[in-house]
XYZ file of C-alpha atoms in Angstrom:
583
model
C 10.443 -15.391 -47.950
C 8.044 -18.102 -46.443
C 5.763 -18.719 -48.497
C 1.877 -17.519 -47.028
C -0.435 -19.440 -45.915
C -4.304 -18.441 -46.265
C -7.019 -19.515 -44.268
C -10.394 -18.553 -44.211
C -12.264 -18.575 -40.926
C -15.886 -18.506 -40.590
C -18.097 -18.606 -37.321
C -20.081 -21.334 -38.883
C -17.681 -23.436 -40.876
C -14.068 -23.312 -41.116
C -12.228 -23.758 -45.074
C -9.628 -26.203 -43.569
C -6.069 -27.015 -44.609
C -7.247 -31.210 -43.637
C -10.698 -31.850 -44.873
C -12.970 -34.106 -42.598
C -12.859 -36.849 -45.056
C -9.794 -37.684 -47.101
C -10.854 -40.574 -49.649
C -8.150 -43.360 -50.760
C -9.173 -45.300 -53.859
C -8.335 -48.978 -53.759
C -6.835 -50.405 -56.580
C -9.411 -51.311 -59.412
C -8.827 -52.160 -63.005
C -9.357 -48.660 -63.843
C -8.259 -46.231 -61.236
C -4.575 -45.564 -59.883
C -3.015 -47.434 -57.468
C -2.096 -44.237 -55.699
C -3.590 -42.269 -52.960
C -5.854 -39.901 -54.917
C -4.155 -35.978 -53.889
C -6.059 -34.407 -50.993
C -5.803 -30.621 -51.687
C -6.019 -28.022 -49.275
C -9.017 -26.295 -48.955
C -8.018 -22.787 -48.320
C -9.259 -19.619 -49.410
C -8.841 -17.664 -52.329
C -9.751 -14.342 -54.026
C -7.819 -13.878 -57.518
C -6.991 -10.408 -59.433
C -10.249 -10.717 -61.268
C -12.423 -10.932 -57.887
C -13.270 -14.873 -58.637
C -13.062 -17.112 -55.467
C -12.093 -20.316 -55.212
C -15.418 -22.826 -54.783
C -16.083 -23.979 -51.466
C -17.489 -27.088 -50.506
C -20.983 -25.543 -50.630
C -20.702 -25.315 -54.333
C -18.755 -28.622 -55.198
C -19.432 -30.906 -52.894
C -17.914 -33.845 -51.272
C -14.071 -35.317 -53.118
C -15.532 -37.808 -55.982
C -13.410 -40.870 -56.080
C -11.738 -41.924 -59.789
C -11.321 -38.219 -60.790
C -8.099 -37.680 -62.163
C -6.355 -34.488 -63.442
C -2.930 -34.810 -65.274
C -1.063 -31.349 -66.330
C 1.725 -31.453 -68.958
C 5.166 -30.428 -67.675
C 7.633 -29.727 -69.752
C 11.301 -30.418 -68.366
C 13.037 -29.202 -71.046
C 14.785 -26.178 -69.614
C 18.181 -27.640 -68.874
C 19.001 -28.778 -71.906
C 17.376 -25.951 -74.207
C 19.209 -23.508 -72.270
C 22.243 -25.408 -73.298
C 23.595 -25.478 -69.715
C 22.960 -22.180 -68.813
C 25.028 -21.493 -71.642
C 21.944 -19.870 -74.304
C 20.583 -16.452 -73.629
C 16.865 -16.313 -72.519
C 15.808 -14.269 -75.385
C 12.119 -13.208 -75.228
C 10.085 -12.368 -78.253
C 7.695 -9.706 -76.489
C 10.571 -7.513 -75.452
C 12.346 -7.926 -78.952
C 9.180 -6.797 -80.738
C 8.189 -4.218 -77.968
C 11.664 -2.504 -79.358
C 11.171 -3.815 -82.927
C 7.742 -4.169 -83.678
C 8.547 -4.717 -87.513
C 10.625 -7.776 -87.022
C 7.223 -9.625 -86.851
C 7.380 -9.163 -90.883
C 11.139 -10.093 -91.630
C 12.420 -13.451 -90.845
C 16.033 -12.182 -91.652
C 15.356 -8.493 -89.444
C 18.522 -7.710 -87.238
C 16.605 -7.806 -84.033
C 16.394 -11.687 -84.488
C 19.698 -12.849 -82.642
C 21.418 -15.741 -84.638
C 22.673 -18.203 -81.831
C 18.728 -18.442 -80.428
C 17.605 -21.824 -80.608
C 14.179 -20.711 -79.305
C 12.359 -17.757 -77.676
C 10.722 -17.159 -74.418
C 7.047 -15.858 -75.036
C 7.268 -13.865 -71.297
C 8.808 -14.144 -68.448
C 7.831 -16.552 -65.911
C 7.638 -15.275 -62.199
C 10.383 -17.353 -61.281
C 12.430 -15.951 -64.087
C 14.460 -17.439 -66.968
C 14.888 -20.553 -65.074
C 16.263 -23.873 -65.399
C 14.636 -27.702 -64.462
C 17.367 -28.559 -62.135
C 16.849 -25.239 -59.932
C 15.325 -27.073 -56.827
C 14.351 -23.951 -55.240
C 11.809 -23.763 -58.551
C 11.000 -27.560 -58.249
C 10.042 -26.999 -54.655
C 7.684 -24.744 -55.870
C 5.990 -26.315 -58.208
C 5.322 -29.264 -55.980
C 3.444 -27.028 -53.596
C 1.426 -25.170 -55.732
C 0.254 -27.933 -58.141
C -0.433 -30.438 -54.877
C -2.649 -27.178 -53.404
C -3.806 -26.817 -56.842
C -5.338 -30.832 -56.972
C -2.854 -32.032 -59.707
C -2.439 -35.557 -59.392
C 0.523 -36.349 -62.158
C 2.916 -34.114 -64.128
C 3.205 -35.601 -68.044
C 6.637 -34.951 -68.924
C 6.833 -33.938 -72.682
C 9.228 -36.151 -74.538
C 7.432 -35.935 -77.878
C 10.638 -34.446 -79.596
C 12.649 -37.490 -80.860
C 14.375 -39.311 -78.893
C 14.779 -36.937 -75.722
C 13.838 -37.525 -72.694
C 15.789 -34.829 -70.544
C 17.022 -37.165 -67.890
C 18.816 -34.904 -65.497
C 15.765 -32.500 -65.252
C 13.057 -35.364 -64.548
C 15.533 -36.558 -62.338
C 15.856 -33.559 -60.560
C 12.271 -33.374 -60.095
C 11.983 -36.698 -58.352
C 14.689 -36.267 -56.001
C 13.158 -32.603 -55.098
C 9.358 -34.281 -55.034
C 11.016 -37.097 -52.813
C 11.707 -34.758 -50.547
C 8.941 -32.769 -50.434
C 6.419 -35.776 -49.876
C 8.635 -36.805 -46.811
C 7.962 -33.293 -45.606
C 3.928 -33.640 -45.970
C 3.556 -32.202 -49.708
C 1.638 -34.377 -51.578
C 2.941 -33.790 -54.653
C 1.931 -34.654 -58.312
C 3.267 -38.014 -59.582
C 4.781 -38.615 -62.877
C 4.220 -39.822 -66.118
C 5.715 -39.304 -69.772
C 4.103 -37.977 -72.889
C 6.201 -39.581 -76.040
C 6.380 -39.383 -79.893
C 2.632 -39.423 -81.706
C 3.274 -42.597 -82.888
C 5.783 -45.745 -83.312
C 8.870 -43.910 -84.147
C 12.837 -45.194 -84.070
C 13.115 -42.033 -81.566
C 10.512 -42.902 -79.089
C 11.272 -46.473 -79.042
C 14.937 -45.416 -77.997
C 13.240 -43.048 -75.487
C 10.892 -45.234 -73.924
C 13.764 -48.178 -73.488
C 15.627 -45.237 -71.891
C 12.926 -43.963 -69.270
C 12.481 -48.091 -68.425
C 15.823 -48.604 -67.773
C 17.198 -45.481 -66.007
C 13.690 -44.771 -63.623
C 10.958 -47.317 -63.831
C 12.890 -50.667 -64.168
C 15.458 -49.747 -61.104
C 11.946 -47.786 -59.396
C 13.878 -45.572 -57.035
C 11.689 -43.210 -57.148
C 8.761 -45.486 -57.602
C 6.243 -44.196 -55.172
C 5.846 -41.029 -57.633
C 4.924 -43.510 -60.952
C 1.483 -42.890 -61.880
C -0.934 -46.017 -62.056
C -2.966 -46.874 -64.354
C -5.293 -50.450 -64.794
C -2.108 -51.459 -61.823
C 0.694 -50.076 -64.230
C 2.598 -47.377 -64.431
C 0.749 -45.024 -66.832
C 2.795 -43.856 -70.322
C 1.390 -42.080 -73.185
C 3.061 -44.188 -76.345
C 2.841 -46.554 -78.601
C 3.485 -50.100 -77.705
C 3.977 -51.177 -81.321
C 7.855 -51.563 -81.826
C 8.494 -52.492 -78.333
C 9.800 -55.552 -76.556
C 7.458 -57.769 -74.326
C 9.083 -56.963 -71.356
C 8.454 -53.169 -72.010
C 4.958 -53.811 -73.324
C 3.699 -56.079 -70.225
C 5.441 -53.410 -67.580
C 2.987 -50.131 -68.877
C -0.137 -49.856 -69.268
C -0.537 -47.590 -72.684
C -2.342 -44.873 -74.052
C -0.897 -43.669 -77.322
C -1.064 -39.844 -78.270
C -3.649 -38.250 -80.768
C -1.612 -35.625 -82.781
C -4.485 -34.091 -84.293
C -6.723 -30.772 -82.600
C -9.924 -31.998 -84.535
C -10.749 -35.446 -85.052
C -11.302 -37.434 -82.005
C -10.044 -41.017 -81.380
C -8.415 -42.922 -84.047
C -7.810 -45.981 -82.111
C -9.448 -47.572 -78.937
C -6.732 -47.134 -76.598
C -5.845 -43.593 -77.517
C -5.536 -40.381 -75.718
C -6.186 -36.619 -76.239
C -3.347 -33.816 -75.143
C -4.521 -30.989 -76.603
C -7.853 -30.496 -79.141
C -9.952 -27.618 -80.476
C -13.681 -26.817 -79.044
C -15.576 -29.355 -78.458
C -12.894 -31.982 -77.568
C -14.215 -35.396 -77.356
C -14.052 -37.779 -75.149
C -11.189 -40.788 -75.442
C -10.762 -44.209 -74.519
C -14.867 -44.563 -74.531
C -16.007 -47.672 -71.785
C -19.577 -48.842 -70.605
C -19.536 -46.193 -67.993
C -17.791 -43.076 -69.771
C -14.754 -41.815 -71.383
C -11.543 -42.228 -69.853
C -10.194 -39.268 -70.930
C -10.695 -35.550 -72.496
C -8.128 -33.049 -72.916
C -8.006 -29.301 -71.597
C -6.132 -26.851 -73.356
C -5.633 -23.421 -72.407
C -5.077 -22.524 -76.055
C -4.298 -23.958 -79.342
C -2.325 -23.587 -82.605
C -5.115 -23.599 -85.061
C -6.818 -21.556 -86.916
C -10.671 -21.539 -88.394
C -8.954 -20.977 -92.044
C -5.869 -22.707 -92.139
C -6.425 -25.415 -89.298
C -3.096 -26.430 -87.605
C -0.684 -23.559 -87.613
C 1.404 -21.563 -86.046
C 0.923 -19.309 -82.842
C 1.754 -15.871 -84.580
C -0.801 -16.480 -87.730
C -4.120 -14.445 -88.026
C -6.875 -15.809 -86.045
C -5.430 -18.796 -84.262
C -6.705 -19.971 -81.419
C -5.501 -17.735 -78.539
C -6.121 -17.633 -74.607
C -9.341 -15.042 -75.435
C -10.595 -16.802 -78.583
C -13.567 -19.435 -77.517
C -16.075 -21.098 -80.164
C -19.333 -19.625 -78.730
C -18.017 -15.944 -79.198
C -14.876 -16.205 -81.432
C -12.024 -13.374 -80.449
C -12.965 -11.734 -77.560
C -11.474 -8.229 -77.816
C -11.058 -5.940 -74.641
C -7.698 -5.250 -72.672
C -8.572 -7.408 -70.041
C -9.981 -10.326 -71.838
C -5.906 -12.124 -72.311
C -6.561 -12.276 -68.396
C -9.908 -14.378 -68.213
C -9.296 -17.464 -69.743
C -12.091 -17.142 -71.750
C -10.859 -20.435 -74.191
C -10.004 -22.136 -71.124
C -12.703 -21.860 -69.462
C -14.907 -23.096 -72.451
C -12.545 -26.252 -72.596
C -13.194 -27.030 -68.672
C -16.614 -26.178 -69.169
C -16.758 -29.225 -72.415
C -14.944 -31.466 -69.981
C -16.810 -30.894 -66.751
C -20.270 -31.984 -69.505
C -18.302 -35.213 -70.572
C -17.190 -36.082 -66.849
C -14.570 -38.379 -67.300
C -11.840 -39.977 -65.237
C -8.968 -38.253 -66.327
C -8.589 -34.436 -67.860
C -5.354 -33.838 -69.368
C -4.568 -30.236 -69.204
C -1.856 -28.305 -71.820
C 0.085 -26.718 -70.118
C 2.016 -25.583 -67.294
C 5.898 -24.589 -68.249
C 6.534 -25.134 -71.788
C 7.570 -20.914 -71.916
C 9.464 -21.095 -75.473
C 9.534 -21.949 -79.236
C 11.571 -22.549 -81.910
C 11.477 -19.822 -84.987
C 10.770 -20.690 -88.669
C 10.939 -19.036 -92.167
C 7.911 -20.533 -92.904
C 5.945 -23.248 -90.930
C 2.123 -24.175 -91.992
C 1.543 -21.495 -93.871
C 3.016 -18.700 -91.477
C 5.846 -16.659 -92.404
C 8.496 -15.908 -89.178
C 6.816 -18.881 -87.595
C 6.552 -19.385 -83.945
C 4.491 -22.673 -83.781
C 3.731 -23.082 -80.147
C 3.930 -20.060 -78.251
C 4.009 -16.799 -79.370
C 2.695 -13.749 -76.853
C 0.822 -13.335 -73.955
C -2.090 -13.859 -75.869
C -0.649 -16.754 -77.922
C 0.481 -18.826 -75.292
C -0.842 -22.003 -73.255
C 0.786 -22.022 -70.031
C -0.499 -21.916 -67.185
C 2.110 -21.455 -64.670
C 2.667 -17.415 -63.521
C 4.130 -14.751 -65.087
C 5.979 -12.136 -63.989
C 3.649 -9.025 -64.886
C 0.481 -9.866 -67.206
C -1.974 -12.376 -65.393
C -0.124 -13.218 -62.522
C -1.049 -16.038 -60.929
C -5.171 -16.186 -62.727
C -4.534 -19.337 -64.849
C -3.229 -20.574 -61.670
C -5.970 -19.923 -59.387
C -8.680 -20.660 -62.577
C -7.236 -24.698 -62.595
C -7.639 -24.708 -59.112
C -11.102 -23.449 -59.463
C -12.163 -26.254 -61.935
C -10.099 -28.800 -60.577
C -12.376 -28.289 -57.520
C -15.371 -28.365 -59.571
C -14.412 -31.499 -61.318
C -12.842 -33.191 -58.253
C -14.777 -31.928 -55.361
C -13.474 -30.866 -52.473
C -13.257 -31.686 -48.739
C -15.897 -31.068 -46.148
C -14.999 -28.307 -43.706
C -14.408 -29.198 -39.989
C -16.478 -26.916 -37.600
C -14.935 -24.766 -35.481
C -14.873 -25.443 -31.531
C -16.876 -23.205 -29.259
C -15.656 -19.800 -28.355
C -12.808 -19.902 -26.019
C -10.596 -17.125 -23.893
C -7.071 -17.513 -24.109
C -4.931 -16.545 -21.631
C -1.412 -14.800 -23.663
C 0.944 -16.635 -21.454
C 2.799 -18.973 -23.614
C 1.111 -22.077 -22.197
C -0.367 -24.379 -24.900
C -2.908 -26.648 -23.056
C -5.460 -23.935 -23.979
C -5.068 -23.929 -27.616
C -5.029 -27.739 -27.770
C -9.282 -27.549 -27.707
C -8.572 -25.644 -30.758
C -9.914 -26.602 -33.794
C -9.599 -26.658 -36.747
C -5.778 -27.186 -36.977
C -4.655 -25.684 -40.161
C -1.383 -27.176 -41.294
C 1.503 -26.334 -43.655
C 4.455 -28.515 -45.272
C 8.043 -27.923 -43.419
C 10.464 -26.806 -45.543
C 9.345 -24.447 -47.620
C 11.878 -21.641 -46.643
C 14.514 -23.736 -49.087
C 17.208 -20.994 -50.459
C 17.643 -20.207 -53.894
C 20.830 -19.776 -55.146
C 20.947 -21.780 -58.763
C 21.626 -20.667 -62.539
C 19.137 -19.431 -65.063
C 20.122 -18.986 -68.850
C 22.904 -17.660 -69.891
C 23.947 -14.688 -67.506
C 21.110 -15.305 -65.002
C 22.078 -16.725 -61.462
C 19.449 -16.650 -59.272
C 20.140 -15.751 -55.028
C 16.946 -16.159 -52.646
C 17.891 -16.447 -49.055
C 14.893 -14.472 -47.600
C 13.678 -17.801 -46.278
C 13.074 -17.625 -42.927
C 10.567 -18.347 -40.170
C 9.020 -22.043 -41.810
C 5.420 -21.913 -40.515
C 4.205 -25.352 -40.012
C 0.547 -24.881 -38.509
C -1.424 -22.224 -37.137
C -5.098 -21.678 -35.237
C -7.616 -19.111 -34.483
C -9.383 -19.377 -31.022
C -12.500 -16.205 -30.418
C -15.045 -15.003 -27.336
C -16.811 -11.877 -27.530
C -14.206 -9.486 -26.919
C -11.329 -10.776 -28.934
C -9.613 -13.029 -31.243
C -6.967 -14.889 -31.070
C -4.128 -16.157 -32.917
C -1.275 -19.191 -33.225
C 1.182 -19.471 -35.439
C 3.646 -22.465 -35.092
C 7.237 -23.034 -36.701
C 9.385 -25.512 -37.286
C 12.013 -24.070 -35.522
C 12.419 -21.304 -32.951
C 10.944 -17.867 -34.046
C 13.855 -15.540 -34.662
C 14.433 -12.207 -33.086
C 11.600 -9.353 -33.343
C 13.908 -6.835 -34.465
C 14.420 -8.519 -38.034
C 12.854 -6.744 -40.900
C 9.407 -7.622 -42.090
C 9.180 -10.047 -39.164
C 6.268 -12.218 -38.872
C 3.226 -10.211 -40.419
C -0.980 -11.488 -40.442
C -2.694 -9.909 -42.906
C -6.845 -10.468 -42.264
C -9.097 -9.845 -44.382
C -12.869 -9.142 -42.635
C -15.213 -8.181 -44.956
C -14.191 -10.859 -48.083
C -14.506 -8.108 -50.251
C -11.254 -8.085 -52.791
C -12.454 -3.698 -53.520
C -12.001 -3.197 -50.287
C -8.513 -2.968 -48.721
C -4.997 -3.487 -50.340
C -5.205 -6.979 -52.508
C -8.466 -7.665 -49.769
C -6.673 -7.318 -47.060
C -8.432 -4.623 -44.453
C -5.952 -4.765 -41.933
C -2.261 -6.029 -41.035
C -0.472 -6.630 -37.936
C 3.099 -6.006 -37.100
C 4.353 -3.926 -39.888
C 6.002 -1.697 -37.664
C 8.398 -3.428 -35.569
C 6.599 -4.404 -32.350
C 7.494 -3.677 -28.544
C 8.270 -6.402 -26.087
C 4.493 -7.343 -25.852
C 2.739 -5.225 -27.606
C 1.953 -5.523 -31.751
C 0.272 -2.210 -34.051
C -2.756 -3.287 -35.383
C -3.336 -1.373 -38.504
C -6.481 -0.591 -40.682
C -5.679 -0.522 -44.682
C -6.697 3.445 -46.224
C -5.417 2.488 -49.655
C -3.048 1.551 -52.105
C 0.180 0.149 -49.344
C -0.800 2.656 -47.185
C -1.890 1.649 -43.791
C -2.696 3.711 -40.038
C -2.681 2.806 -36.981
C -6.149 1.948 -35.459
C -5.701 -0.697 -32.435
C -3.328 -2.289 -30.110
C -3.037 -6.376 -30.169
C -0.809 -8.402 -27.254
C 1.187 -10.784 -28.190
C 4.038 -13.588 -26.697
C 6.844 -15.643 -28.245
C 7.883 -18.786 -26.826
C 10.150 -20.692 -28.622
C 8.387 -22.140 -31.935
C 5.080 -20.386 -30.830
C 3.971 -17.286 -31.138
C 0.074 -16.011 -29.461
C -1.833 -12.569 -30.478
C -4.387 -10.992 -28.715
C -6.461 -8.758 -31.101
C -9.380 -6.591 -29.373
C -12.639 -7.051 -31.963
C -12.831 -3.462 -31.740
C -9.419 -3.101 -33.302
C -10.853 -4.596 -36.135
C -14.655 -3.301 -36.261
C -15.678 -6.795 -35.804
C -18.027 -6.292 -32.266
C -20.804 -7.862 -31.817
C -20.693 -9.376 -35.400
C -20.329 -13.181 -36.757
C -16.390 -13.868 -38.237
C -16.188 -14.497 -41.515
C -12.479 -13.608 -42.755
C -9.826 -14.801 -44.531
C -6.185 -14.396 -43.221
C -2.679 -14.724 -44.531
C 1.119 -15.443 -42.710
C 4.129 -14.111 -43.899
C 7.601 -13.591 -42.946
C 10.283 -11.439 -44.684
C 8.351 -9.762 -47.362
C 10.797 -7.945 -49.713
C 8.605 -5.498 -52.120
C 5.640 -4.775 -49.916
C 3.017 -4.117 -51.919
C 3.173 -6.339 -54.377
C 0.880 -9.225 -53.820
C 3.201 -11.577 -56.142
C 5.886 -11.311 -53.479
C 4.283 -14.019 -51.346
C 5.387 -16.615 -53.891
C 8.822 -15.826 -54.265
């Protein structure tokens, strides 16, 4: 399917995909090199009825905000090749719920190098899928993420064909407008043999040959890398700029130069200078515990997604959903202000088991459950897409975001196929080509994942109104295919902004029935997926354009100011699920 695009449009103001004012940082001695991300400012209502803050409430971009998100790239190679089941510990102990208590219990299978907490929305996937890859650049560019830390804490492994992967795929996707995260590595907490040998191989097989070097994160004009310098060579040492790992959840700083990945409430601030901390880290949750300290996921009273400081566990069977402990974290972050917020975690999905591990019996030390989990990045069932749509919140409220463009003066179009009309059209919201990549790539063992529902690739779209109607156009990067296909180029509008109101917010949807020669079925939402038809809208195809025509009345919006949201999508395939527009 083509992934959606969402645009609000307001008679006032419009929430543009291209703010007014995109800010480039020159190089300083402590900024990046690199083009700070410009994210796009659409519109957003998550499951929990919180919106994504709008200029009004952030402001203008702020210049030397940075926002890193571990990424682990790991997949690959824990999966063995595709050749290790995914095994998941919530559906083993939904069957076996007293397997929790016996490390030996027959329900844990013996060839499982780890477990899978859930099950991400993408499924039991791999790092070299590039169909996943794709994704990821899109959503963490919209999201504001300006460089992926690759974990390579673990020895002396670095995952090379999966980081690889991800630069060829991000390479790609930059050429095609995405302006993707850049990259960075994460290594061992301090001067080990392993992370020397890792560090020497990351220098020689990416950043010393720097094919890919327009994705290496800057720092002080050097590519950033979180390690210690200690046992390294000159040459290594003078090519990085450094900022070795804190291990511990608690203390702060032990060294000048140090940063924070992941710490309990309130984290402090790192790499202190005359104008504020460098750096604070933002973790969604954390092994700990009040009692025991470090520990692992699965113990009593660590410190899950609903635990905060302020109110301890927050019980309810909605509260996994909020990001309660997340939110507290930002919150601690956004009151130390710093240049750079590190944020645990996006993919790291699975854990090794242990007999006994800091004081836990059947030990899973990093991710456990739903509720004893850190990552960010959606799930298939549970909360969806909210951790998602909760960084992008804060990011915004950390970062800023762009000032909309106004829209141009009311205009009638004529529904001929002639363009010269639409070109006093503004805003012009834009979308990257290419996402309507096929899938068709291995998972773990067993798993081999097909997607070919990508189809129409929208690249840009506008919205043109007078008095009596509104109109629509919706661009693609290549000619619009036939009418008669299923599920064939549908705008969902939302005209109220009111997420109780309609299916997912949506109070109306055009072209769900397949339309005539000129004519689309405009109909009104009356609950659940379950739509009727209340209006007529014209419309006209030519070539990589397509115009509507919707009467006001259609949509009980006469005589009253616009203020909607609307979404674009081609080839659904489970209508009335909302997490179908990602897939």
């Amino acid at each position: 399917m083509k992934f959606a695009i969402i645009f609000l449009f307001i008679l006032q103001f419009i929430s543009a995909c291209k703010p007014e004012n995109e800010v480039t940082n020159p190089e300083t001695e402590t900024e990046s090199e690199t083009e700070q991300i410009i994210y796009d400012n659409i519109a957003a209502t998550d499951a929990l009825n919180r919106k994504l803050p709008a200029w009004e409430e952030v402001g203008d971009i702020r210049e030397k905000k940075y926002v890193g998100l571990f990424y682990w790239t790991w997949h690959t190679q824990q999966s063995n090749y595709s050749n290790r089941t995914a095994y998941d510990v919530s559906k083993i102990l939904s069957e076996n719920p007293d397997a929790i208590n016996d490390f030996h219990h027959p329900a844990w299978p013996n060839d499982a190098g780890s477990f899978f907490w859930g099950e991400p929305l993408y499924g039991y996937y791999i790092n070299t899928d590039r169909w996943v890859l794709r994704k990821h650049a899109e959503l963490l560019a919209l999201a504001g993420v300006d460089v992926l830390i690759f974990d390579c804490t673990n020895g002396n492994y670095t995952w090379k064909e999966s980081y690889m992967a991800l630069c060829e795929v991000f390479s790609e996707a930059r050429s095609a407008g995405v302006n993707t995260p850049q990259i960075a590595f994460l290594l061992a907490f301090g001067p080990t043999e392993g992370s020397k040998e890792a560090i020497e191989e990351i220098y020689r097989d990416l950043y010393k040959p720097g094919t890919y070097k327009d994705l290496f994160f800057m720092w002080k004009g050097k590519p950033l890398i979180m390690a210690y310098p200690d046992n390294l060579t000159e040459e290594i040492k003078n090519y990085f700029t450094f900022r070795p790992g804190q291990p511990a959840y608690n203390t702060g700083p032990s060294r000048n130069d140090q940063w924070g990945w992941l710490e309990i409430y309130p984290q402090h601030g790192y790499a202190q200078k005359s104008t504020g901390y460098e750096e604070v880290p933002v973790g969604v949750a954390q092994n700990w515990s009040a009692d025991r300290g470090l520990t692992a996921m699965n113990a009593p009273n660590s410190f899950g997604r609903s635990y905060t400081n302020h109110s301890g566990q927050i019980q309810g069977r909605d509260a996994v959903n909020q990001g309660y402990n997340f939110q507290e974290q930002w919150e601690r972050a956004l009151q130390l202000d710093p240049q750079f917020v590190f944020v645990t975690g996006w993919n790291e999905w699975i854990a090794g088991r242990y007999e006994m591990w800091q004081q836990q019996y059947n030990a899973f030390p990093d991710e456990f459950s739903q509720e004893k989990s850190r990552d960010i990045e959606p799930m298939r069932g549970g909360h969806g897409d909210a951790y998602y749509y909760q960084l992008a919140a804060n990011i915004r409220r950390y970062k800023g975001v762009g000032r909309m463009e106004p829209p141009s003066t009311e205009l009638t179009v004529t529904i001929d196929g002639a363009m010269d009309e639409w070109e006093k059209v503004k805003p012009l919201y834009t979308t990257p080509r290419g996402n309507t990549l096929h899938r068709n790539h291995p998972g773990w063992r067993g798993i081999q994942f097909t997607n070919t529902t990508g189809r129409n690739d929208f690249v840009s779209t506008r919205v043109a109104r007078d008095k009596e109607n509104l109109y629509f156009l919706i661009e693609t990067d290549e000619e619009i295919t036939s009418s008669t296909d299923q599920g064939w180029m549908w705008l969902f509008i939302d005209t109220d902004r009111n997420r109780n109101t309609g299916w997912e917010g949506y109070d109306f949807l055009l072209n769900r029935i397949s339309p005539s020669e000129t004519t689309i079925t405009v109909e009104r939402n009356s609950g659940g997926w379950n739509w009727e038809k209340c209006g007529d809208a014209t419309y006209q195809v030519s070539g990589k354009q397509m115009e509507i025509m919707i009467p006001r009345d259609a949509l009980s919006l006469k005589d009253k100011k616009l203020n909607i949201e609307f979404k674009w999508a081609d080839n659904l395939q489970e209508a009335g699920d909302i997490m179908d527009f990602y897939l």
